[in-house]
Coordinates of C-alpha atoms in Angstrom, one line a residue:
I259 CA -2.1 -29.1 7.3
D260 CA 1.3 -30.8 6.6
R261 CA 2.2 -30.5 10.3
F262 CA -0.8 -32.5 11.4
V263 CA -0.2 -35.1 8.7
F264 CA 3.5 -35.5 9.6
A265 CA 2.7 -35.6 13.3
R266 CA 0.3 -38.5 12.7
L267 CA 2.8 -40.3 10.4
E268 CA 5.4 -40.0 13.1
R269 CA 3.0 -41.4 15.7
E270 CA 2.3 -44.3 13.4
K271 CA 6.0 -44.8 12.7
L272 CA 5.5 -44.1 9.0
G273 CA 7.3 -41.8 6.7
P274 CA 5.9 -39.7 3.8
S275 CA 5.9 -41.0 0.3
A276 CA 8.9 -40.1 -1.9
E277 CA 8.5 -36.9 -3.9
A278 CA 6.8 -37.5 -7.2
D279 CA 8.8 -37.3 -10.4
K280 CA 8.4 -34.2 -12.6
E281 CA 6.2 -35.9 -15.2
T282 CA 3.8 -36.9 -12.4
L283 CA 3.9 -33.4 -10.8
I284 CA 3.0 -31.6 -14.0
N285 CA 0.2 -34.0 -14.7
R286 CA -1.3 -33.6 -11.2
V287 CA -1.1 -29.8 -11.1
S288 CA -2.4 -29.4 -14.6
L289 CA -5.4 -31.6 -13.9
T290 CA -6.0 -29.9 -10.6
L291 CA -5.8 -26.3 -11.8
T292 CA -7.3 -26.6 -15.4
G293 CA -9.0 -30.0 -15.5
L294 CA -6.8 -30.8 -18.6
P295 CA -3.7 -32.9 -18.9
P296 CA -0.5 -31.2 -20.0
A297 CA 0.6 -31.3 -23.6
L298 CA 3.7 -33.3 -24.3
E299 CA 5.7 -30.2 -25.1
E300 CA 4.7 -28.8 -21.7
V301 CA 5.9 -31.9 -20.0
D302 CA 9.2 -31.9 -21.9
A303 CA 9.8 -28.2 -21.1
F304 CA 9.1 -28.7 -17.4
V305 CA 11.3 -31.8 -17.1
A306 CA 14.1 -29.9 -18.9
D307 CA 13.8 -26.9 -16.6
K308 CA 16.3 -27.5 -13.8
S309 CA 15.6 -24.2 -12.0
P310 CA 14.6 -24.4 -8.4
S311 CA 11.6 -22.2 -9.2
A312 CA 10.4 -24.4 -12.1
Y313 CA 7.3 -25.7 -10.3
E314 CA 6.4 -22.2 -9.1
R315 CA 6.6 -20.8 -12.6
L316 CA 4.5 -23.8 -13.9
V317 CA 1.8 -23.0 -11.3
D318 CA 1.8 -19.3 -12.3
R319 CA 1.5 -20.3 -16.0
L320 CA -1.5 -22.6 -15.3
L321 CA -3.3 -20.0 -13.2
A322 CA -3.0 -17.3 -15.9
P323 CA -5.3 -18.5 -18.7
P324 CA -9.1 -18.6 -18.5
A325 CA -9.1 -22.4 -18.3
Y326 CA -8.3 -22.1 -14.6
G327 CA -11.4 -20.1 -13.8
E328 CA -13.5 -22.3 -16.1
H329 CA -12.4 -25.4 -14.2
M330 CA -12.8 -23.9 -10.7
A331 CA -16.2 -22.4 -11.7
A332 CA -17.5 -25.8 -12.7
Y333 CA -17.3 -27.0 -9.2
W334 CA -19.0 -23.9 -7.8
M335 CA -21.8 -24.0 -10.4
N336 CA -22.5 -27.6 -9.5
V337 CA -23.0 -26.5 -5.8
A338 CA -25.1 -23.6 -7.0
R339 CA -27.4 -25.9 -9.1
F340 CA -26.6 -23.9 -12.3
A341 CA -28.8 -24.7 -15.3
E342 CA -30.4 -22.5 -17.9
S343 CA -33.6 -24.5 -17.4
D344 CA -36.6 -24.2 -15.2
G345 CA -36.0 -27.7 -13.9
F346 CA -39.8 -28.5 -13.7
L347 CA -42.4 -29.1 -16.4
D348 CA -41.9 -26.1 -18.6
D349 CA -38.9 -24.2 -20.0
H350 CA -39.7 -20.7 -21.1
H351 CA -36.1 -20.1 -22.3
D352 CA -35.9 -16.8 -20.5
R353 CA -33.4 -18.0 -17.9
L354 CA -30.4 -16.3 -19.2
L355 CA -28.0 -17.3 -16.4
W356 CA -24.9 -17.3 -18.6
P357 CA -23.8 -13.8 -17.5
W358 CA -23.6 -15.1 -13.9
R359 CA -21.6 -18.1 -15.1
D360 CA -19.2 -15.7 -16.8
W361 CA -19.0 -13.7 -13.6
V362 CA -18.1 -16.7 -11.6
I363 CA -15.3 -17.7 -14.1
S364 CA -14.1 -14.1 -13.9
A365 CA -14.1 -14.1 -10.1
F366 CA -11.9 -17.2 -10.0
N367 CA -9.5 -15.8 -12.7
R368 CA -9.2 -12.5 -10.8
N369 CA -8.6 -14.4 -7.5
M370 CA -11.5 -12.6 -5.9
R371 CA -11.4 -12.8 -2.1
F372 CA -13.7 -15.5 -0.7
D373 CA -15.5 -13.0 1.7
E374 CA -16.4 -10.8 -1.3
F375 CA -17.3 -13.7 -3.5
S376 CA -19.7 -15.0 -0.8
T377 CA -21.1 -11.6 0.3
W378 CA -21.8 -10.5 -3.3
Q379 CA -23.7 -13.7 -4.1
L380 CA -25.7 -13.7 -0.9
A381 CA -26.3 -10.0 -0.5
G382 CA -24.9 -8.0 -3.4
D383 CA -28.2 -6.3 -3.8
L384 CA -28.1 -5.0 -0.2
L385 CA -24.6 -3.5 -0.4
P386 CA -24.5 0.3 -0.3
N387 CA -24.0 1.9 -3.7
R388 CA -24.2 -1.6 -5.2
T389 CA -22.8 -2.1 -8.7
K390 CA -24.3 -4.0 -11.6
E391 CA -21.6 -6.7 -11.0
Q392 CA -22.7 -7.1 -7.3
L393 CA -26.3 -7.3 -8.3
L394 CA -25.4 -9.9 -11.0
A395 CA -23.6 -12.0 -8.4
T396 CA -27.0 -12.6 -6.5
T397 CA -28.1 -14.8 -9.4
F398 CA -26.5 -17.5 -7.2
L399 CA -29.7 -17.4 -5.1
R400 CA -32.1 -17.4 -8.0
A401 CA -30.5 -20.2 -10.1
G402 CA -32.6 -23.0 -8.5
K403 CA -35.6 -24.7 -10.0
R404 CA -38.8 -22.7 -10.6
T405 CA -42.2 -23.6 -11.8
T406 CA -44.4 -21.7 -14.2
E407 CA -46.9 -24.5 -14.4
N408 CA -50.6 -23.5 -14.6
G409 CA -52.2 -24.3 -11.3
A410 CA -49.1 -23.9 -9.2
I411 CA -49.9 -22.2 -5.9
H412 CA -47.7 -19.1 -5.8
E413 CA -47.4 -19.0 -2.0
E414 CA -46.5 -22.7 -1.8
Y415 CA -43.7 -22.2 -4.3
R416 CA -42.5 -19.0 -2.7
V417 CA -41.9 -21.0 0.5
E418 CA -40.4 -23.9 -1.5
Y419 CA -37.9 -21.5 -3.2
M420 CA -37.0 -20.0 0.2
L421 CA -36.4 -23.4 1.8
E422 CA -34.4 -24.5 -1.3
R423 CA -32.1 -21.5 -0.8
T424 CA -31.8 -22.3 2.9
D425 CA -30.6 -25.8 1.9
L426 CA -28.3 -24.3 -0.6
M427 CA -26.7 -21.9 2.0
G428 CA -26.2 -24.9 4.3
K429 CA -24.5 -26.9 1.6
A430 CA -22.4 -24.1 0.0
F431 CA -21.4 -22.0 3.0
L432 CA -21.9 -24.1 6.2
G433 CA -20.8 -27.5 4.7
L434 CA -23.8 -29.4 6.1
T435 CA -27.1 -30.7 4.9
A436 CA -29.4 -28.2 6.7
G437 CA -32.4 -29.8 5.0
C438 CA -32.4 -32.7 7.5
A439 CA -33.8 -30.2 10.1
R440 CA -36.7 -29.1 7.9
C441 CA -39.0 -31.7 9.4
H442 CA -37.6 -32.4 12.9
D443 CA -34.8 -32.1 15.4
H444 CA -32.2 -34.9 15.2
K445 CA -29.7 -35.6 17.8
Y446 CA -26.9 -36.0 15.3
D447 CA -27.6 -32.7 13.4
P448 CA -25.8 -29.5 14.4
I449 CA -28.9 -27.4 13.5
S450 CA -32.3 -27.7 15.1
N451 CA -35.7 -27.5 13.5
K452 CA -36.2 -24.1 15.0
E453 CA -32.8 -22.8 13.7
Y454 CA -33.6 -24.2 10.3
Y455 CA -36.7 -21.9 10.0
E456 CA -34.8 -19.0 11.5
L457 CA -32.2 -19.3 8.7
P458 CA -34.5 -18.2 5.8
G459 CA -35.0 -14.9 7.6
F460 CA -31.5 -13.9 6.5

């Protein structure tokens, strides 16, 4: 991406900002990878390290502890609408979704490939000789709101759950708000009303 940025800067007759000082660098990378600021001792050690590989070693050190996976997983769990709650009227406290949360943290800490991370969560139960871990990953699709309210019409909510998962897939994997096409075609949407209702078939 740097090439595109530099090409545009050149066209605009601008230059890049000066390289940040080491105190700023360690603060930025610590917050980015762990969500936590560096301790003063860590800043002092990084500033004192004059080796050309100091930054690389810092990044490796920040990627090693569980804090990295916990921080990255928080973003994914927000997309995945993670909550150990029904989200509607009643909570029966049987939504033990924390094993999936721990799996997501572990996947980030193991640097799991994104194609596997995605496939397991969308279709782990359909893989040949699936493992318990692959099955657990599919919690991603079941983490949305559910109702256990008396009088709820099961078929209505089965369809609602399916469409909620369709919207989730659009948001998480296609990077678009597919739900806009639930009611009608729109000339600015890249997905039609017909395509929207084809998507749940997957």
